Short mmCIF file of N, CA and C in Angstrom, two decimals:
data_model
loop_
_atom_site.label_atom_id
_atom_site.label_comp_id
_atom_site.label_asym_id
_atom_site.label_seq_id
_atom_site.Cartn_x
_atom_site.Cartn_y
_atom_site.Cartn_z
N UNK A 273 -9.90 -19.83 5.07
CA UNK A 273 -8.95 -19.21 5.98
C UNK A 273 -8.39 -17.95 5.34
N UNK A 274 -8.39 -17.10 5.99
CA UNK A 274 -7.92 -15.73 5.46
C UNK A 274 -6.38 -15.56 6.11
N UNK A 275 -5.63 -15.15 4.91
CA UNK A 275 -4.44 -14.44 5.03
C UNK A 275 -3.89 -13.64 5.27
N UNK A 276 -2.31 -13.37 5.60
CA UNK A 276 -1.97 -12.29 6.68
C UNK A 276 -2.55 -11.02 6.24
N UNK A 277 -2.74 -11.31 4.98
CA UNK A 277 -2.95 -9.40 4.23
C UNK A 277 -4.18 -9.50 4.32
N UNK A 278 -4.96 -10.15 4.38
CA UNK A 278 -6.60 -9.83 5.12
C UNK A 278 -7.12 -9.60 6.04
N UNK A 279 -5.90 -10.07 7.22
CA UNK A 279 -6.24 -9.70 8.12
C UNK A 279 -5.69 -8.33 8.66
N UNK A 280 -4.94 -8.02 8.15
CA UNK A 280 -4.07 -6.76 8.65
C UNK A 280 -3.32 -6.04 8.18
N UNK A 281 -3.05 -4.74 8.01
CA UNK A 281 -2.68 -4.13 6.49
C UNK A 281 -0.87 -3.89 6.56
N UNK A 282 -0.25 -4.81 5.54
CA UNK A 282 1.11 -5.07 5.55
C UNK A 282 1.98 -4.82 4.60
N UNK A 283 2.64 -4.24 4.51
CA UNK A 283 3.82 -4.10 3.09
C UNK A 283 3.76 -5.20 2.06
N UNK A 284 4.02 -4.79 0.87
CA UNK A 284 4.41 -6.31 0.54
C UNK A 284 6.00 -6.43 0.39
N UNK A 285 6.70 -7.40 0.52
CA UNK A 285 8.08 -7.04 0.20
C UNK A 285 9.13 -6.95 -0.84
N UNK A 286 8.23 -7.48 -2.26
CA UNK A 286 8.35 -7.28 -3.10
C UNK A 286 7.66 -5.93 -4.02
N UNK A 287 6.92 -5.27 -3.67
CA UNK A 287 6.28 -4.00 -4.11
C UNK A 287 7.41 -3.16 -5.01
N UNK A 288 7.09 -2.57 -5.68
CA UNK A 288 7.34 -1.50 -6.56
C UNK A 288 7.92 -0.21 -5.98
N UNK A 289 7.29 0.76 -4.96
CA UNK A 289 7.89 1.27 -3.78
C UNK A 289 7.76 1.62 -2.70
N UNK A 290 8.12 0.64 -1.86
CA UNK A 290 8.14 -0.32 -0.27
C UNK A 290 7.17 -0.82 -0.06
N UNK A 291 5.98 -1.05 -1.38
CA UNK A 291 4.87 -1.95 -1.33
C UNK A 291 3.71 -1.87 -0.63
N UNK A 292 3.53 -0.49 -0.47
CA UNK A 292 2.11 0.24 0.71
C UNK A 292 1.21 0.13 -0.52
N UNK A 293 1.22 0.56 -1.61
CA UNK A 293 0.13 0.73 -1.70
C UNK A 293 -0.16 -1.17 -2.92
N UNK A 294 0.38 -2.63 -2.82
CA UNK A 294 0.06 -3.48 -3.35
C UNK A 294 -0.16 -4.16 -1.76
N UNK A 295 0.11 -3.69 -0.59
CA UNK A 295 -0.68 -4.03 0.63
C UNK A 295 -1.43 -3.83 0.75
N UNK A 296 -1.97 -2.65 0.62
CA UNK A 296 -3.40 -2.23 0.71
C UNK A 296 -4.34 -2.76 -0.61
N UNK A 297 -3.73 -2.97 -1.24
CA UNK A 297 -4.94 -3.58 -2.38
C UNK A 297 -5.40 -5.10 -1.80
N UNK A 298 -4.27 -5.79 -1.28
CA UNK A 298 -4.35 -6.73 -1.17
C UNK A 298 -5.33 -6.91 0.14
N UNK A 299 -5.39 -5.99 0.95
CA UNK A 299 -6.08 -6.02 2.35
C UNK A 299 -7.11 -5.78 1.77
N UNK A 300 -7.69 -4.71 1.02
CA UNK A 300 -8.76 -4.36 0.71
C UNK A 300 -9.41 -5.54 -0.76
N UNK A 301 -8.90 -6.26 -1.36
CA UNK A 301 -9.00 -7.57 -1.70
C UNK A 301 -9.96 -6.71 -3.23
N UNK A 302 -8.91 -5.64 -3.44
CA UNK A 302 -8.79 -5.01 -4.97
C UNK A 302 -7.74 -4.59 -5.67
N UNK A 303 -7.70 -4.56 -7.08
CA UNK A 303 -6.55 -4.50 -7.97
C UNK A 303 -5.21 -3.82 -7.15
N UNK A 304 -4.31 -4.21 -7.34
CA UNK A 304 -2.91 -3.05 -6.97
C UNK A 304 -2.60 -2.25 -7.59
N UNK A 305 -3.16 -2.40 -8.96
CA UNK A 305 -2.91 -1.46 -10.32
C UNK A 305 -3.76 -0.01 -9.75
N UNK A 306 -5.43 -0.19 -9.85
CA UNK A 306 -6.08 0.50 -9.15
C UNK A 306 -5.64 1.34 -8.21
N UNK A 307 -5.26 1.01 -6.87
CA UNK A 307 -5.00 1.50 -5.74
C UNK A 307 -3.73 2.50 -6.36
N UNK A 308 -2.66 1.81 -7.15
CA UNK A 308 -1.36 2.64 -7.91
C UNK A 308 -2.20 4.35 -8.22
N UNK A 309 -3.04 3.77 -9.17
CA UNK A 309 -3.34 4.99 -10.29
C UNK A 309 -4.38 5.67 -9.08
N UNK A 310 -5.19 5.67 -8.59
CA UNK A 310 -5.72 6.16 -7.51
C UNK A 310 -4.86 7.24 -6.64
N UNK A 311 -3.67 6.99 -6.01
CA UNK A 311 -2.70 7.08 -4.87
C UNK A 311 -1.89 8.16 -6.17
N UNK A 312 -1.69 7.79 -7.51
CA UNK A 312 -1.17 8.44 -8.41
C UNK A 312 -1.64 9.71 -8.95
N UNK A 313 -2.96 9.93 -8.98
CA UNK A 313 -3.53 10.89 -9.21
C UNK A 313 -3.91 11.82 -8.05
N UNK A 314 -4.31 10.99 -6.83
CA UNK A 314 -4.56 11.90 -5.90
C UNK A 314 -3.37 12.80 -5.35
N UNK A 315 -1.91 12.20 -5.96
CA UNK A 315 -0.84 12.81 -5.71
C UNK A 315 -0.20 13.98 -6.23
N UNK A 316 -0.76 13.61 -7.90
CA UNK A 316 -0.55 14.52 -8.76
C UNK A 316 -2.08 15.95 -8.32
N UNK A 317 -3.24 15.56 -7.93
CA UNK A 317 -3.87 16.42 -7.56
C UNK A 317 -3.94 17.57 -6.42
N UNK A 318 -3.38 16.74 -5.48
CA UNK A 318 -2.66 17.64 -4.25
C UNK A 318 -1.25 17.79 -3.84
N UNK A 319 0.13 17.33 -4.87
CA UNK A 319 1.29 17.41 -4.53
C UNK A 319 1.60 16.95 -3.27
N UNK A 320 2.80 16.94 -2.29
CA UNK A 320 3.47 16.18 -1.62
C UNK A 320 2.06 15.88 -0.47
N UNK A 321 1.99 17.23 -0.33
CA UNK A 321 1.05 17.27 0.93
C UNK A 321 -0.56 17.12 0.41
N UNK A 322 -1.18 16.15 1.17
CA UNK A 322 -1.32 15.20 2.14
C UNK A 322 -0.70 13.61 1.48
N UNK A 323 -1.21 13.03 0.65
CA UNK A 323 -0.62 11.83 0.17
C UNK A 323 0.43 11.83 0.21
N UNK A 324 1.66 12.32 -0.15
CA UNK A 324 2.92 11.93 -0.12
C UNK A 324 3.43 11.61 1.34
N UNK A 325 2.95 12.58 1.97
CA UNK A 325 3.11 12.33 3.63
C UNK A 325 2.36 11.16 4.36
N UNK A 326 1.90 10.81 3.93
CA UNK A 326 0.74 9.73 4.32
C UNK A 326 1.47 8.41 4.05
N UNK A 327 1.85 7.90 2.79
CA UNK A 327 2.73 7.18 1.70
C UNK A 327 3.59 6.85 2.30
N UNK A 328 4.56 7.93 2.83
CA UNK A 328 6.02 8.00 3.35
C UNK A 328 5.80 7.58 5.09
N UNK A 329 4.79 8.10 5.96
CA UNK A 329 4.43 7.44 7.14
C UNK A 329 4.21 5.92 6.89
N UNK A 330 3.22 5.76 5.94
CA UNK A 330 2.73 4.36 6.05
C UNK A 330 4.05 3.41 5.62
N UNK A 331 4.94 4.12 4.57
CA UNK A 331 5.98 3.13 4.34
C UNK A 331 7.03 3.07 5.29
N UNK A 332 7.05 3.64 6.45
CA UNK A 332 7.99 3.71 7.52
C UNK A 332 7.45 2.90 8.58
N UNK A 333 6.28 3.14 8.77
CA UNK A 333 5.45 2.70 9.62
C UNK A 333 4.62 0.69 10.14
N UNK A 334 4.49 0.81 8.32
CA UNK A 334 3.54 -0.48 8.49
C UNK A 334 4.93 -2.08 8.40
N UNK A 335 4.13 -3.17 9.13
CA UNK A 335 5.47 -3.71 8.97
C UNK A 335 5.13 -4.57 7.80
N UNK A 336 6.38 -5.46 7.02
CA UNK A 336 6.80 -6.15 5.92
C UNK A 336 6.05 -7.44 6.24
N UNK A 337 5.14 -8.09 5.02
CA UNK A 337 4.60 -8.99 5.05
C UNK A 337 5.33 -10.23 4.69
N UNK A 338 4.79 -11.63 4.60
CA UNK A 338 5.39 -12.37 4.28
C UNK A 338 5.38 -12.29 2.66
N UNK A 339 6.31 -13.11 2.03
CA UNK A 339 6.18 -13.37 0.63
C UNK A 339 5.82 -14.06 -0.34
N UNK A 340 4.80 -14.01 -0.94
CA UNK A 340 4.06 -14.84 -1.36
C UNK A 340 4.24 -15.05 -2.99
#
Protein backbone atom coordinates (compact mmCIF):
# COMPACT_ATOMS: atom_id res chain seq x y z
CA UNK A 1 0.00 0.00 0.00
CA UNK A 2 1.42 3.26 -0.88
CA UNK A 3 1.39 6.38 1.18
CA UNK A 4 0.02 9.78 1.18
CA UNK A 5 3.49 11.10 -0.08
CA UNK A 6 3.45 8.60 -2.91
CA UNK A 7 0.69 9.29 -3.95
CA UNK A 8 0.70 12.98 -4.13
CA UNK A 9 3.21 15.61 -3.62
CA UNK A 10 2.79 17.13 0.08
CA UNK A 11 4.67 19.27 2.57
CA UNK A 12 6.06 17.62 5.23
CA UNK A 13 5.19 19.31 8.48
CA UNK A 14 8.03 18.88 10.16
CA UNK A 15 10.60 19.99 7.29
CA UNK A 16 13.41 22.28 7.75
CA UNK A 17 11.72 25.10 5.53
CA UNK A 18 7.94 24.47 5.13
CA UNK A 19 9.14 21.04 4.01
CA UNK A 20 8.76 21.26 -0.03
CA UNK A 21 11.60 20.10 -0.78
CA UNK A 22 11.64 16.61 2.10
CA UNK A 23 8.04 16.21 0.21
CA UNK A 24 9.28 15.91 -2.79
CA UNK A 25 11.99 13.53 -1.94
CA UNK A 26 9.65 11.61 -0.32
CA UNK A 27 7.15 11.52 -3.43
CA UNK A 28 9.88 10.92 -5.62
CA UNK A 29 11.00 8.00 -3.10
CA UNK A 30 14.79 9.70 -2.97
CA UNK A 31 17.12 11.12 -0.36
CA UNK A 32 15.81 14.63 1.16
CA UNK A 33 19.40 15.44 1.68
CA UNK A 34 19.81 15.12 -2.19
CA UNK A 35 16.80 16.99 -3.32
CA UNK A 36 18.25 19.87 -0.34
CA UNK A 37 21.71 20.16 -2.09
CA UNK A 38 20.20 19.91 -5.62
CA UNK A 39 17.38 22.84 -4.95
CA UNK A 40 20.67 24.40 -3.09
CA UNK A 41 22.83 24.72 -5.82
CA UNK A 42 20.45 25.27 -8.47
CA UNK A 43 19.67 28.31 -6.29
CA UNK A 44 22.95 29.43 -5.73
CA UNK A 45 23.35 28.98 -9.70
CA UNK A 46 20.48 31.08 -10.80
CA UNK A 47 19.66 33.34 -7.64
CA UNK A 48 16.06 34.11 -6.57
CA UNK A 49 14.74 33.75 -9.99
CA UNK A 50 13.52 30.83 -11.14
CA UNK A 51 13.96 28.42 -8.01
CA UNK A 52 13.37 30.68 -5.33
CA UNK A 53 10.07 31.57 -6.94
CA UNK A 54 9.14 28.17 -7.59
CA UNK A 55 10.12 27.11 -3.68
CA UNK A 56 8.09 30.01 -2.36
CA UNK A 57 4.87 29.06 -4.79
CA UNK A 58 5.21 25.48 -3.96
CA UNK A 59 5.52 26.35 -0.20
CA UNK A 60 2.34 28.45 -0.33
CA UNK A 61 0.72 26.34 -2.52
CA UNK A 62 1.12 22.55 -1.78
CA UNK A 63 -0.92 21.33 1.17
CA UNK A 64 0.65 19.90 4.71
CA UNK A 65 1.00 16.23 4.95
CA UNK A 66 0.33 14.02 7.66
CA UNK A 67 3.08 13.29 10.27
CA UNK A 68 4.90 10.59 10.30
Amino acid sequence: MFSAYQRRLLRVPNGILFGVCAGLGRRLGISTFLVRLITFIAFCATGFFPVGLIYTILAIALPVGPEY
